[in-house]
Every structure is written in structure tokens, then in C-alpha cells.
Coordinates of N, CA, C and O in Angstrom, one line a residue:
X23 N 17.5 27.0 63.6 CA 18.6 27.2 62.5 C 17.4 26.5 61.7 O 16.8 26.2 62.3
X24 N 18.0 26.8 60.4 CA 17.2 26.4 59.4 C 17.3 25.4 58.9 O 18.5 24.6 58.6
X25 N 16.9 23.9 58.9 CA 17.2 22.9 58.2 C 17.4 22.9 56.9 O 16.4 23.2 55.9
X26 N 18.7 22.8 56.2 CA 19.6 22.6 54.6 C 18.4 21.6 53.7 O 18.8 21.3 53.1
X27 N 17.9 20.5 54.8 CA 18.3 19.1 54.2 C 16.9 19.2 53.5 O 16.1 19.1 52.5
X28 N 15.7 19.9 54.2 CA 14.2 20.7 53.5 C 14.5 21.1 52.4 O 13.3 21.0 51.0
X29 N 15.4 22.3 52.5 CA 15.5 23.4 51.2 C 16.1 22.2 50.0 O 15.4 22.5 49.0
X30 N 17.6 21.9 50.3 CA 17.6 20.9 49.7 C 17.1 19.2 48.3 O 16.5 20.2 47.7
X31 N 15.7 19.3 49.4 CA 14.8 18.2 49.1 C 13.9 18.7 47.5 O 13.2 18.4 47.7
X32 N 13.4 19.9 49.0 CA 13.1 20.9 47.8 C 12.8 20.8 46.2 O 12.5 21.5 45.6
X33 N 14.8 21.4 46.2 CA 14.7 22.4 44.9 C 14.6 20.8 44.7 O 15.5 20.8 42.7
X34 N 15.5 20.4 45.1 CA 15.7 18.4 44.2 C 14.2 17.6 43.1 O 14.5 17.4 42.6
X35 N 12.9 18.1 44.3 CA 12.1 18.3 43.8 C 11.3 18.9 42.6 O 10.9 17.9 41.7
X36 N 11.7 19.9 42.4 CA 11.2 21.0 41.3 C 12.5 20.3 40.4 O 11.4 20.3 39.3
X37 N 13.5 20.3 40.4 CA 14.6 19.7 39.4 C 13.5 18.4 39.1 O 13.5 18.7 37.5
X38 N 14.1 18.0 39.7 CA 13.0 16.2 39.4 C 12.1 16.4 38.7 O 11.6 15.8 37.1
X39 N 10.3 17.1 39.1 CA 9.3 17.6 38.6 C 9.5 17.7 36.8 O 8.6 17.7 35.7
X40 N 10.9 18.9 37.1 CA 11.3 19.8 35.5 C 11.9 19.1 34.5 O 10.9 18.8 33.9
X41 N 12.4 17.7 34.8 CA 12.7 17.2 34.5 C 11.4 15.7 33.5 O 11.9 16.0 32.5
X42 N 11.5 15.7 34.5 CA 10.0 14.8 34.2 C 8.9 15.2 33.3 O 8.6 15.2 31.6
X43 N 8.8 16.7 33.8 CA 8.0 18.0 32.7 C 7.6 17.6 31.0 O 7.7 17.4 30.3
X44 N 9.2 18.4 31.2 CA 10.5 18.5 29.9 C 10.2 16.5 28.9 O 10.0 17.0 28.1
X45 N 10.3 15.2 29.9 CA 10.6 14.1 29.0 C 9.0 13.9 29.0 O 8.3 13.1 28.1
X46 N 8.0 14.8 29.8 CA 6.6 14.5 29.2 C 5.9 15.2 27.7 O 4.9 15.0 26.5
X47 N 6.7 16.2 27.7 CA 6.6 17.5 26.7 C 7.0 17.1 25.4 O 6.4 16.8 24.6
X48 N 8.2 16.3 25.7 CA 9.3 15.6 24.1 C 8.1 14.2 24.0 O 7.9 14.4 23.2
X49 N 7.6 13.5 24.8 CA 7.2 12.7 24.1 C 5.4 12.8 23.4 O 5.4 12.3 22.6
X50 N 5.3 13.7 24.7 CA 3.5 13.9 23.5 C 3.5 14.5 22.4 O 3.5 14.1 21.1
X51 N 4.7 15.5 22.9 CA 5.6 15.6 20.5 C 5.4 14.8 19.4 O 5.2 14.6 18.2
X52 N 6.6 13.9 20.0 CA 6.7 12.5 19.1 C 6.0 11.7 18.6 O 5.5 11.2 17.6
X53 N 4.8 11.3 19.9 CA 3.5 11.5 19.6 C 2.5 11.6 18.4 O 1.9 11.1 17.4
X54 N 2.5 12.5 18.4 CA 2.3 13.5 17.2 C 2.5 13.4 15.7 O 2.3 13.2 15.4
X55 N 4.2 13.7 16.2 CA 4.6 13.5 14.9 C 4.0 12.4 14.4 O 4.2 12.0 13.3
X56 N 3.8 11.8 14.9 CA 4.2 9.9 14.7 C 3.1 9.9 13.9 O 2.3 9.3 12.9
X57 N 1.4 10.2 14.5 CA 0.5 9.9 14.3 C 0.1 11.0 13.0 O -0.7 10.6 12.3
X58 N 0.7 12.4 12.4 CA 0.1 12.9 11.9 C 1.6 12.1 10.6 O 1.0 11.9 9.5
X59 N 2.4 11.6 10.7 CA 3.5 11.0 9.7 C 2.5 9.8 9.0 O 2.4 9.7 8.8
X60 N 2.5 9.1 10.3 CA 1.2 7.2 10.1 C -0.2 7.9 9.0 O -0.8 7.1 7.9
X61 N -1.0 9.2 9.6 CA -1.9 9.5 9.1 C -1.6 10.1 6.8 O -2.3 9.6 6.5
X62 N 0.0 10.5 6.2 CA 0.2 11.0 5.6 C 0.4 9.6 5.2 O 1.0 9.4 3.8
X63 N 1.4 8.5 5.7 CA 0.9 7.4 4.7 C 0.6 6.4 4.9 O 0.1 6.3 3.4
X64 N -0.7 6.4 5.6 CA -2.3 5.8 5.1 C -2.6 6.8 4.0 O -2.9 5.8 3.0
X65 N -2.2 7.7 4.1 CA -3.8 7.9 2.8 C -2.0 8.4 1.6 O -3.2 8.0 0.3
X66 N -1.0 8.5 1.4 CA -0.3 7.7 0.3 C -0.5 6.0 0.1 O -0.5 6.2 -1.9
X67 N -0.4 5.6 0.7 CA -1.0 3.9 0.8 C -2.1 3.5 -0.1 O -2.1 3.3 -0.9
X68 N -3.5 4.6 0.3 CA -5.1 4.7 -0.3 C -4.5 4.9 -2.0 O -4.5 4.6 -2.8
X69 N -3.3 6.4 -2.0 CA -3.5 6.5 -3.5 C -2.9 5.8 -4.5 O -3.7 5.4 -5.5
X70 N -2.0 4.4 -4.0 CA -1.3 4.1 -4.5 C -2.2 2.7 -5.0 O -2.5 2.2 -6.0
X71 N -2.7 2.4 -4.1 CA -3.9 0.9 -4.0 C -4.5 1.5 -4.4 O -5.4 1.0 -5.7
X72 N -4.7 2.4 -5.3 CA -6.5 2.9 -5.9 C -5.6 3.2 -7.4 O -6.5 2.9 -8.3
X73 N -4.4 3.8 -8.3 CA -3.5 3.6 -8.7 C -3.5 2.5 -8.9 O -3.8 1.9 -10.7
X74 N -3.0 1.1 -8.3 CA -2.5 -0.4 -8.4 C -4.6 -1.0 -9.2 O -4.4 -1.0 -10.2
X75 N -5.6 -0.2 -8.2 CA -6.9 -1.0 -8.4 C -7.6 -0.1 -9.9 O -7.7 -1.6 -11.2
X76 N -6.6 1.0 -10.7 CA -7.5 1.2 -11.8 C -6.5 0.3 -12.7 O -7.0 0.5 -13.9
X77 N -4.8 0.5 -12.6 CA -4.5 -0.2 -13.5 C -5.0 -1.5 -13.8 O -5.1 -2.4 -15.2
X78 N -5.5 -2.2 -12.8 CA -5.7 -3.9 -12.8 C -7.1 -3.8 -13.4 O -7.5 -4.5 -14.4
X79 N -8.0 -2.6 -14.0 CA -9.4 -2.6 -13.7 C -8.9 -2.8 -15.9 O -9.2 -3.3 -16.4
X80 N -7.5 -1.7 -16.2 CA -6.6 -1.6 -17.0 C -7.1 -3.2 -17.9 O -7.4 -4.1 -19.4
X81 N -5.7 -3.3 -17.6 CA -5.8 -4.9 -17.4 C -6.6 -6.1 -17.6 O -6.3 -6.8 -19.1
X82 N -7.5 -5.6 -16.6 CA -8.6 -7.0 -16.8 C -9.3 -7.0 -18.0 O -9.6 -7.5 -18.7
X83 N -9.2 -5.9 -18.4 CA -10.3 -5.1 -20.0 C -9.2 -5.7 -21.1 O -10.5 -6.2 -22.4
X84 N -8.2 -5.0 -21.0 CA -7.3 -5.7 -22.0 C -7.2 -7.1 -22.4 O -7.2 -7.7 -23.5
X85 N -7.1 -7.9 -21.0 CA -6.8 -9.1 -21.8 C -8.5 -9.8 -22.1 O -8.4 -10.9 -22.6
X86 N -9.5 -9.1 -21.6 CA -10.7 -9.4 -21.5 C -10.7 -9.4 -23.6 O -10.9 -10.6 -24.4
X87 N -10.7 -8.8 -24.1 CA -10.2 -8.2 -25.6 C -9.4 -9.7 -25.7 O -10.0 -9.8 -27.1
X88 N -8.1 -9.3 -25.0 CA -7.5 -10.3 -26.2 C -7.9 -11.5 -26.4 O -8.0 -12.2 -27.0
X89 N -9.0 -12.1 -25.5 CA -9.5 -13.5 -24.7 C -10.4 -13.5 -26.6 O -10.8 -14.7 -26.9
X90 N -11.3 -12.1 -26.2 CA -12.4 -12.0 -27.1 C -11.6 -13.3 -28.5 O -12.1 -13.3 -29.2
X91 N -10.4 -12.3 -29.0 CA -9.6 -11.8 -29.7 C -9.5 -12.9 -30.8 O -9.7 -13.2 -31.8
X92 N -8.6 -14.3 -29.7 CA -8.5 -15.1 -29.7 C -9.6 -16.0 -29.6 O -9.6 -17.0 -30.6
X93 N -10.1 -16.1 -28.9 CA -12.1 -16.7 -29.2 C -12.6 -16.0 -30.7 O -12.5 -17.8 -31.7
X94 N -12.0 -15.6 -31.3 CA -12.4 -15.2 -32.8 C -11.9 -15.2 -33.6 O -12.3 -16.5 -34.6
X95 N -10.4 -15.7 -33.4 CA -9.4 -16.4 -34.3 C -9.1 -17.7 -34.6 O -9.6 -18.3 -35.5
X96 N -9.3 -18.3 -33.2 CA -9.3 -19.7 -33.1 C -11.1 -20.5 -33.7 O -10.7 -21.5 -34.1
X97 N -12.0 -20.1 -34.0 CA -13.5 -19.5 -34.4 C -12.4 -20.5 -35.9 O -13.4 -20.2 -36.9
X98 N -12.7 -19.0 -36.5 CA -12.2 -18.9 -37.3 C -11.3 -19.4 -38.4 O -11.2 -20.3 -39.2
X99 N -10.7 -20.0 -37.3 CA -9.8 -21.2 -37.7 C -10.2 -22.4 -38.0 O -9.1 -23.4 -38.4
X100 N -11.6 -22.9 -37.5 CA -11.9 -23.8 -36.8 C -11.3 -24.7 -35.5 O -11.8 -25.7 -35.0
X101 N -11.0 -23.8 -34.6 CA -10.7 -25.3 -33.4 C -11.5 -25.1 -32.6 O -12.9 -23.9 -32.7
X102 N -11.9 -26.3 -31.8 CA -12.8 -26.1 -31.1 C -12.1 -24.7 -29.8 O -11.3 -25.5 -28.7
X103 N -13.6 -24.1 -29.8 CA -12.7 -22.7 -28.1 C -14.1 -23.4 -27.3 O -14.0 -21.9 -26.9
X104 N -15.1 -23.9 -27.6 CA -15.7 -24.5 -26.3 C -15.5 -24.4 -25.3 O -15.6 -23.3 -24.1
X105 N -14.2 -24.3 -24.5 CA -13.4 -24.1 -23.4 C -13.3 -22.8 -23.3 O -14.4 -22.2 -21.5
X106 N -12.7 -21.6 -24.0 CA -12.5 -20.3 -24.0 C -13.5 -19.5 -24.3 O -14.1 -18.8 -23.1
X107 N -14.9 -20.1 -24.7 CA -15.9 -18.7 -25.0 C -16.9 -19.5 -23.5 O -17.5 -17.8 -23.7
X108 N -17.0 -20.8 -22.6 CA -18.5 -20.5 -21.5 C -17.6 -19.7 -20.8 O -18.3 -18.8 -20.1
X109 N -16.0 -19.7 -20.4 CA -15.2 -18.0 -19.5 C -15.5 -16.8 -19.9 O -15.3 -16.9 -19.0
X110 N -16.3 -16.9 -20.8 CA -16.0 -15.6 -21.1 C -17.8 -15.5 -21.2 O -17.8 -14.2 -20.9
X111 N -18.6 -16.1 -21.2 CA -20.1 -15.8 -21.1 C -20.4 -14.8 -20.1 O -20.2 -14.5 -19.1
X112 N -20.7 -13.5 -21.1 CA -21.8 -12.8 -20.2 C -20.8 -11.3 -19.9 O -21.4 -10.3 -19.6
X113 N -19.7 -11.7 -20.6 CA -19.0 -10.2 -20.8 C -18.4 -9.9 -22.7 O -18.7 -10.5 -22.9
X114 N -19.1 -9.1 -22.6 CA -19.8 -7.9 -24.0 C -18.4 -7.2 -24.1 O -18.6 -5.9 -23.0
X115 N -17.2 -7.7 -24.5 CA -15.8 -6.6 -24.7 C -16.2 -5.2 -25.2 O -17.1 -5.8 -26.1
X116 N -15.6 -4.1 -25.8 CA -15.9 -3.3 -26.5 C -15.6 -4.0 -27.3 O -14.4 -4.8 -28.1
X117 N -16.1 -4.0 -29.3 CA -16.0 -4.3 -30.5 C -14.6 -3.5 -30.9 O -14.3 -3.2 -30.9
X118 N -13.8 -5.3 -31.6 CA -13.0 -4.8 -32.5 C -13.6 -5.1 -33.8 O -13.5 -5.6 -34.2
X119 N -12.4 -4.1 -34.4 CA -12.9 -4.2 -35.6 C -12.9 -5.3 -36.2 O -11.2 -6.2 -36.2
X120 N -12.9 -5.6 -37.8 CA -12.3 -7.4 -37.8 C -11.1 -6.9 -39.0 O -10.9 -5.5 -39.3
X121 N -10.4 -7.9 -38.8 CA -8.7 -7.7 -39.4 C -8.2 -7.2 -37.9 O -6.5 -7.5 -38.3
X122 N -8.7 -6.9 -37.2 CA -7.6 -6.1 -35.4 C -7.9 -7.5 -34.3 O -6.3 -6.9 -33.9
X123 N -8.3 -8.5 -34.7 CA -8.3 -9.5 -34.0 C -6.6 -9.8 -33.1 O -5.8 -10.1 -32.1
X124 N -6.2 -10.0 -34.6 CA -4.5 -10.4 -34.2 C -4.0 -9.3 -33.7 O -3.3 -9.7 -33.1
X125 N -4.0 -7.8 -34.3 CA -3.3 -7.2 -32.9 C -3.4 -7.0 -32.4 O -2.0 -6.8 -31.0
X126 N -4.6 -7.1 -31.8 CA -5.1 -7.4 -30.2 C -4.1 -8.3 -29.7 O -4.2 -8.3 -28.2
X127 N -4.2 -9.3 -30.3 CA -3.6 -10.7 -29.5 C -2.0 -9.6 -29.3 O -1.8 -10.8 -28.7
X128 N -1.5 -8.9 -29.8 CA 0.3 -8.6 -29.7 C 0.5 -8.0 -28.8 O 1.6 -7.9 -28.2
X129 N -0.1 -7.1 -28.0 CA -0.5 -5.8 -26.9 C -0.6 -7.3 -25.3 O -1.3 -8.0 -25.6
X130 N 1.1 -7.2 -25.0 CA 1.2 -7.6 -23.7 C 0.9 -6.6 -22.5 O 1.9 -5.7 -22.2
X131 N -0.1 -7.0 -21.2 CA -0.6 -5.9 -20.1 C 0.4 -6.4 -19.2 O 0.3 -8.2 -18.3
X132 N 1.3 -6.9 -18.2 CA 2.2 -7.1 -16.8 C 1.6 -5.8 -15.6 O 2.2 -4.8 -16.0
X133 N 0.8 -6.2 -14.9 CA 0.8 -5.6 -13.9 C 2.3 -5.8 -13.0 O 2.6 -6.7 -12.7
X134 N 2.2 -4.0 -12.8 CA 3.2 -3.4 -11.9 C 2.6 -2.3 -10.7 O 2.9 -1.8 -10.6
X135 N 2.3 -3.0 -9.3 CA 2.4 -2.6 -8.0 C 2.7 -1.2 -8.4 O 3.8 -1.1 -7.9
X136 N 2.2 -0.5 -7.3 CA 2.8 1.0 -7.4 C 3.2 0.8 -5.4 O 2.7 0.6 -4.6
X137 N 4.8 0.5 -5.7 CA 5.6 -0.2 -4.4 C 6.8 1.5 -3.4 O 6.4 1.7 -2.6
X138 N 6.2 2.5 -3.8 CA 7.2 3.1 -3.7 C 7.4 3.9 -2.5 O 7.2 4.3 -1.1
X139 N 5.7 4.0 -2.1 CA 5.1 4.8 -0.5 C 5.8 3.3 0.0 O 6.0 4.2 1.3
X140 N 5.1 2.4 -0.1 CA 5.3 1.1 1.1 C 7.4 0.1 0.8 O 8.2 0.6 2.2
X141 N 7.9 1.1 -0.1 CA 9.3 1.3 -0.3 C 9.8 2.1 0.6 O 10.9 1.8 1.6
X142 N 10.0 3.4 0.5 CA 10.0 4.5 1.1 C 9.5 4.2 2.9 O 10.5 4.9 3.8
X143 N 8.4 4.0 3.4 CA 7.9 3.6 4.7 C 9.2 2.8 4.9 O 9.3 2.5 6.1
X144 N 9.5 1.2 4.1 CA 10.1 0.4 5.2 C 11.8 0.7 5.4 O 12.6 0.9 6.1
X145 N 11.9 1.6 4.2 CA 13.6 1.6 4.2 C 13.5 3.1 5.1 O 14.6 3.6 5.8
X146 N 12.7 3.7 5.6 CA 13.0 4.9 6.7 C 13.3 4.5 7.6 O 13.7 5.5 8.7
X147 N 12.3 3.5 7.6 CA 12.6 3.2 8.9 C 10.8 2.7 9.8 O 11.1 2.9 11.0
X148 N 10.4 4.4 9.4 CA 9.3 4.6 10.4 C 7.3 3.2 10.3 O 6.6 4.2 10.3
X149 N 7.7 2.2 10.3 CA 6.9 1.4 9.6 C 5.7 1.5 11.0 O 4.3 1.3 10.6
X150 N 6.1 1.4 12.4 CA 5.9 0.9 13.2 C 5.2 2.4 13.9 O 4.7 2.3 15.0
X151 N 5.3 3.5 12.9 CA 4.5 4.6 13.3 C 3.0 4.0 13.3 O 2.1 5.4 13.7
X152 N 2.2 3.2 12.0 CA 1.4 3.4 11.6 C 0.7 1.6 13.2 O 1.1 0.2 13.3
X153 N 0.5 1.7 14.2 CA 0.4 1.4 15.3 C -1.0 -0.2 15.4 O -0.9 -0.9 16.1
X154 N -1.5 0.2 14.0 CA -2.6 -0.6 13.8 C -2.5 -1.5 13.9 O -2.1 -2.2 12.0
X155 N -1.8 -3.0 14.5 CA -0.6 -4.1 14.2 C -1.3 -4.8 12.7 O -1.0 -5.8 12.2
X156 N -3.0 -5.2 12.7 CA -3.5 -5.8 11.9 C -3.6 -5.8 10.7 O -3.1 -5.9 9.5
X157 N -3.6 -3.4 10.4 CA -3.2 -3.2 9.5 C -1.6 -3.9 8.5 O -1.7 -3.7 7.8
X158 N -0.7 -2.8 9.8 CA 0.6 -3.6 9.0 C 0.2 -5.1 8.7 O 1.8 -4.9 7.4
X159 N 0.4 -5.7 9.5 CA 0.5 -7.0 8.4 C -0.2 -7.1 7.2 O 0.3 -7.8 6.0
X160 N -1.5 -6.9 6.7 CA -1.8 -6.7 5.8 C -0.9 -6.0 4.9 O -1.2 -6.7 3.8
X161 N -1.1 -5.2 5.1 CA 0.0 -3.9 3.9 C 1.4 -5.2 3.2 O 1.3 -5.1 2.7
X162 N 2.1 -5.7 4.6 CA 3.2 -6.0 4.5 C 2.6 -7.5 3.6 O 3.4 -7.4 2.8
X163 N 1.4 -8.2 4.2 CA 1.2 -9.4 3.1 C 0.9 -8.6 2.0 O 1.3 -9.9 0.8
X164 N 0.4 -7.7 1.1 CA -0.1 -7.7 0.2 C 0.7 -7.2 -0.5 O 0.9 -7.6 -1.4
X165 N 2.3 -6.0 -0.1 CA 2.6 -6.4 -0.9 C 4.4 -6.5 -1.1 O 4.7 -6.9 -3.2
X166 N 4.6 -8.1 -0.1 CA 4.9 -9.0 -0.2 C 4.8 -10.0 -1.5 O 5.5 -10.0 -2.2
X167 N 3.7 -9.9 -1.2 CA 2.8 -11.2 -2.1 C 2.9 -10.4 -3.3 O 2.7 -11.1 -4.9
X168 N 2.9 -9.3 -4.2 CA 2.7 -7.8 -4.7 C 4.6 -8.3 -6.0 O 4.7 -9.2 -6.8
X169 N 5.2 -8.3 -4.8 CA 6.5 -7.9 -5.6 C 7.0 -9.9 -5.9 O 7.5 -10.1 -6.5
X170 N 6.3 -10.5 -5.1 CA 6.8 -11.9 -5.4 C 6.1 -11.8 -6.0 O 6.7 -13.3 -7.0
X171 N 4.8 -12.5 -7.0 CA 3.7 -12.7 -7.9 C 4.2 -11.8 -9.0 O 3.7 -12.3 -10.3
X172 N 4.2 -10.6 -8.7 CA 4.1 -9.9 -10.4 C 5.9 -9.1 -10.6 O 6.1 -8.8 -11.4
X173 N 6.7 -9.7 -10.1 CA 8.2 -9.7 -10.5 C 8.8 -10.5 -11.5 O 8.9 -12.1 -11.5
X174 N 8.9 -10.5 -12.7 CA 9.0 -11.2 -13.7 C 11.3 -11.8 -12.9 O 12.0 -10.7 -12.5
X175 N 10.7 -13.2 -13.5 CA 11.5 -14.2 -12.9 C 13.5 -14.5 -14.1 O 12.7 -14.1 -15.3

């Protein structure tokens, strides 16, 4: 006589292994998607940071031109500018034509970080795909600090 419980046990194990295998494949695919998404996010964040760096370089140059223009105008007005001149020692900005120093003081540059990728990551709820926790903390600290210190009140 055939023992039915052995056959049922075999069928149960086959079904169980099939289900576990499907879960494993699904988990693998999800991890692959997360790795690809994390790579895309990190690449986009790098582009945003490179843009911010170029923007900061421009603003720094503009600020130094403004400081030299102020230095020149204050010196022409007979104001003691020894403290300002010492801070600018060693830097030669692009030459400003005579008479344009006052116009240079009128342009104000405000740094505003490019937060589009960071905002997108946060709002999508996918920040967890960046698995490196210290990197996530550094990204958060940078962007939250930029938003805190660069947003006009």
C-alpha cells in the first residue's frame, strides 16, 4: 500500500521551495533596482555639488571684486582701510576700469544650492537606497545646513 503522507510531504516541500525561490528572486531584483537607483542618485548629487562649487567660485570672485572696489573707493575717500587691505593681501582680482568701482558694489550675489536631486530623493522616500549611513548623514548635513544658512529670512 502506498503511503500518501510521503507524497503529500514531497508536494508540500516542492511548493514551499518554489515559493521561497520566488521570494529570493524578487528580493534579488529589488536589491538590483535599489543599487541602480542609488548609483543614479549619487551621480545626480555629484552633478548638483559640482554646479554648487562653480557657483561658489563665481560668487567668491564677485565678492573679492566688490571688496577691492570698496577698498579703492574708501581709500579715495580718505577712510582708513588698513584692516580690509590686510584681509585681501595676496589676491589680485580682475582689473576694474576706473569709475566702475561704484557699479561693482551694486551687484550682490547670493548663494542658493541646487537641491533638486536631494529634494526629489527625500520626497520620493528613496533615501534608504543609499546604503552608506555616514554618507547619508553627510548628505543630509550638507543640504539641511545649506537650506538653513542660505534661505533668506
